[in-house]
mmCIF file of C-alpha atoms in Angstrom:
data_model
loop_
_atom_site.group_PDB
_atom_site.id
_atom_site.type_symbol
_atom_site.label_atom_id
_atom_site.label_comp_id
_atom_site.label_asym_id
_atom_site.label_seq_id
_atom_site.Cartn_x
_atom_site.Cartn_y
_atom_site.Cartn_z
ATOM 1 C CA MET A 863 -33.704 -19.207 -23.588
ATOM 2 C CA ALA A 864 -33.370 -19.244 -19.812
ATOM 3 C CA ASN A 865 -35.928 -17.415 -17.723
ATOM 4 C CA LEU A 866 -34.111 -14.826 -15.567
ATOM 5 C CA GLN A 867 -35.740 -13.373 -12.448
ATOM 6 C CA TYR A 868 -33.876 -10.888 -10.242
ATOM 7 C CA PHE A 869 -34.388 -10.472 -6.486
ATOM 8 C CA ASN A 870 -33.413 -8.014 -3.746
ATOM 9 C CA TYR A 871 -34.153 -8.228 -0.051
ATOM 10 C CA PRO A 872 -35.385 -5.166 1.899
ATOM 11 C CA GLY A 873 -32.854 -2.591 3.062
ATOM 12 C CA PHE A 874 -29.350 -3.107 1.669
ATOM 13 C CA GLY A 875 -30.607 -5.173 -1.274
ATOM 14 C CA GLU A 876 -33.184 -2.648 -2.435
ATOM 15 C CA ARG A 877 -30.772 0.265 -1.931
ATOM 16 C CA SER A 878 -28.063 -1.504 -3.919
ATOM 17 C CA ARG A 879 -30.502 -2.149 -6.758
ATOM 18 C CA LYS A 880 -31.472 1.532 -6.832
ATOM 19 C CA ASP A 881 -28.063 3.147 -6.258
ATOM 20 C CA VAL A 882 -25.573 0.682 -7.752
ATOM 21 C CA HIS A 883 -27.803 -1.096 -10.304
ATOM 22 C CA TYR A 884 -27.229 -4.715 -9.305
ATOM 23 C CA SER A 885 -29.298 -7.478 -7.711
ATOM 24 C CA GLN A 886 -28.627 -9.712 -4.717
ATOM 25 C CA ALA A 887 -29.815 -12.869 -6.489
ATOM 26 C CA VAL A 888 -30.881 -14.144 -9.879
ATOM 27 C CA ARG A 889 -33.003 -17.206 -10.455
ATOM 28 C CA ILE A 890 -32.230 -19.008 -13.707
ATOM 29 C CA ASP A 891 -34.797 -21.755 -14.184
ATOM 30 C CA ASN A 892 -34.003 -24.178 -11.312
ATOM 31 C CA ARG A 893 -30.820 -22.395 -10.165
ATOM 32 C CA ILE A 894 -30.188 -19.403 -7.928
ATOM 33 C CA GLU A 895 -26.959 -17.415 -8.038
ATOM 34 C CA VAL A 896 -26.328 -15.040 -5.146
ATOM 35 C CA SER A 897 -24.054 -12.029 -5.526
ATOM 36 C CA GLY A 898 -21.296 -11.591 -2.987
ATOM 37 C CA GLN A 899 -22.791 -11.102 0.454
ATOM 38 C CA GLY A 900 -20.821 -9.212 3.047
ATOM 39 C CA GLY A 901 -21.391 -9.110 6.757
ATOM 40 C CA TRP A 902 -23.526 -5.971 6.629
ATOM 41 C CA SER A 903 -26.772 -5.628 8.522
ATOM 42 C CA PRO A 904 -29.516 -5.800 5.877
ATOM 43 C CA LEU A 905 -31.342 -2.887 7.538
ATOM 44 C CA THR A 906 -28.635 -0.612 8.975
ATOM 45 C CA GLU A 907 -25.775 -1.662 6.658
ATOM 46 C CA ALA A 908 -23.403 -1.648 9.646
ATOM 47 C CA ILE A 909 -20.517 -4.123 9.489
ATOM 48 C CA PRO A 910 -19.682 -5.980 12.725
ATOM 49 C CA THR A 911 -16.398 -5.171 14.412
ATOM 50 C CA THR A 912 -15.380 -8.799 14.998
ATOM 51 C CA LEU A 913 -14.404 -11.100 12.144
ATOM 52 C CA SER A 914 -16.508 -13.905 13.623
ATOM 53 C CA ALA A 915 -19.691 -11.795 13.665
ATOM 54 C CA GLU A 916 -18.977 -10.477 10.163
ATOM 55 C CA ILE A 917 -18.661 -13.995 8.732
ATOM 56 C CA ASP A 918 -21.784 -15.127 10.632
ATOM 57 C CA GLN A 919 -23.762 -12.212 9.175
ATOM 58 C CA ALA A 920 -22.456 -12.846 5.643
ATOM 59 C CA PHE A 921 -23.737 -16.433 5.845
ATOM 60 C CA SER A 922 -27.063 -15.161 7.192
ATOM 61 C CA ASN A 923 -27.280 -12.666 4.313
ATOM 62 C CA VAL A 924 -26.722 -15.504 1.828
ATOM 63 C CA ALA A 925 -29.663 -17.365 3.392
ATOM 64 C CA LEU A 926 -31.791 -14.211 3.158
ATOM 65 C CA ALA A 927 -30.925 -13.709 -0.520
ATOM 66 C CA LEU A 928 -31.679 -17.366 -1.299
ATOM 67 C CA THR A 929 -35.076 -17.339 0.402
ATOM 68 C CA THR A 930 -35.956 -13.980 -1.160
ATOM 69 C CA ALA A 931 -35.373 -15.661 -4.538
ATOM 70 C CA GLY A 932 -37.672 -18.553 -3.617
ATOM 71 C CA GLY A 933 -35.050 -21.011 -2.428
ATOM 72 C CA GLN A 934 -34.924 -22.942 0.817
ATOM 73 C CA GLY A 935 -31.599 -21.560 1.969
ATOM 74 C CA TRP A 936 -28.225 -23.207 2.392
ATOM 75 C CA SER A 937 -29.589 -26.762 2.020
ATOM 76 C CA GLN A 938 -29.672 -26.178 -1.750
ATOM 77 C CA VAL A 939 -26.206 -24.608 -2.068
ATOM 78 C CA TYR A 940 -23.703 -26.649 -4.060
ATOM 79 C CA LYS A 941 -20.967 -24.043 -4.680
ATOM 80 C CA VAL A 942 -19.403 -21.394 -2.429
ATOM 81 C CA ARG A 943 -16.878 -18.695 -3.280
ATOM 82 C CA LEU A 944 -15.279 -16.895 -0.371
ATOM 83 C CA TYR A 945 -13.396 -13.654 -0.915
ATOM 84 C CA ALA A 946 -11.269 -12.730 2.086
ATOM 85 C CA VAL A 947 -9.073 -9.712 2.703
ATOM 86 C CA ILE A 948 -5.567 -11.044 3.282
ATOM 87 C CA ASN A 949 -2.889 -8.670 4.517
ATOM 88 C CA GLU A 950 -0.296 -8.221 7.269
ATOM 89 C CA GLU A 951 -3.065 -8.316 9.898
ATOM 90 C CA LEU A 952 -5.333 -11.046 8.447
ATOM 91 C CA THR A 953 -4.326 -14.508 7.217
ATOM 92 C CA TRP A 954 -6.354 -17.486 6.006
ATOM 93 C CA GLY A 955 -5.906 -18.928 9.483
ATOM 94 C CA ASP A 956 -7.961 -16.076 10.931
ATOM 95 C CA TYR A 957 -10.917 -17.023 8.700
ATOM 96 C CA MET A 958 -10.889 -20.822 8.754
ATOM 97 C CA GLU A 959 -12.408 -21.497 12.188
ATOM 98 C CA HIS A 960 -15.365 -19.202 11.476
ATOM 99 C CA LEU A 961 -15.783 -20.406 7.891
ATOM 100 C CA VAL A 962 -15.793 -24.092 8.836
ATOM 101 C CA ARG A 963 -18.158 -23.482 11.768
ATOM 102 C CA ASN A 964 -20.641 -21.693 9.490
ATOM 103 C CA LEU A 965 -20.423 -24.320 6.738
ATOM 104 C CA ARG A 966 -21.145 -27.058 9.287
ATOM 105 C CA GLU A 967 -24.006 -25.077 10.826
ATOM 106 C CA TRP A 968 -25.685 -23.998 7.573
ATOM 107 C CA CYS A 969 -24.932 -27.184 5.544
ATOM 108 C CA PRO A 970 -25.183 -30.054 8.052
ATOM 109 C CA GLY A 971 -26.292 -32.599 5.444
ATOM 110 C CA HIS A 972 -23.796 -31.850 2.695
ATOM 111 C CA ALA A 973 -20.436 -30.246 1.961
ATOM 112 C CA PRO A 974 -20.625 -27.819 -0.994
ATOM 113 C CA VAL A 975 -17.611 -27.220 -3.212
ATOM 114 C CA LEU A 976 -15.588 -24.205 -2.081
ATOM 115 C CA THR A 977 -13.159 -21.774 -3.656
ATOM 116 C CA GLY A 978 -11.355 -19.275 -1.453
ATOM 117 C CA VAL A 979 -9.803 -16.168 -2.959
ATOM 118 C CA GLY A 980 -7.529 -13.805 -1.061
ATOM 119 C CA VAL A 981 -7.981 -10.155 -2.017
ATOM 120 C CA ALA A 982 -6.459 -6.810 -1.063
ATOM 121 C CA GLY A 983 -9.854 -5.178 -0.508
ATOM 122 C CA LEU A 984 -13.597 -5.414 -1.126
ATOM 123 C CA ALA A 985 -16.197 -2.977 -2.467
ATOM 124 C CA VAL A 986 -17.537 -1.843 0.916
ATOM 125 C CA GLU A 987 -14.982 -0.032 3.054
ATOM 126 C CA GLY A 988 -14.075 -1.991 6.172
ATOM 127 C CA MET A 989 -15.529 -5.250 4.862
ATOM 128 C CA ARG A 990 -13.231 -8.249 5.273
ATOM 129 C CA VAL A 991 -15.256 -11.100 3.787
ATOM 130 C CA GLU A 992 -17.705 -11.697 0.951
ATOM 131 C CA VAL A 993 -19.568 -14.954 0.246
ATOM 132 C CA GLU A 994 -21.043 -15.833 -3.152
ATOM 133 C CA VAL A 995 -23.046 -19.025 -3.784
ATOM 134 C CA GLU A 996 -24.883 -21.069 -6.388
ATOM 135 C CA ALA A 997 -27.854 -23.280 -5.506
ATOM 136 C CA VAL A 998 -30.225 -25.694 -7.229
ATOM 137 C CA VAL A 999 -33.917 -25.461 -6.317
#
């Protein structure tokens, strides 16, 4: 039987655990799975107004969740799922520059597998992007 350990970072993570009953990351033996991370500030929960800043913060939140679970961050990520709000105002083209820039910055030594999913909306009002990852530690 796998050994499951659940982790939540201070602020948004701890509040979500208490109020919504879910964790930001789970460590399963030598793997870490991170729940979808939006571009919220971990402490204030504010979402940036620009898409670029929101994507940057989502990637930073993934790193925070990974290290909170005992990982070393993006260097151990092998799989990425990106959920992006696609509508009349936002297309995949709006996301790609920021997504590619962050992948190159956070994963300079490797290129994880990626699945992108267009959605009508996300759980937090005003959120446009959510990043979910799996890592091996």
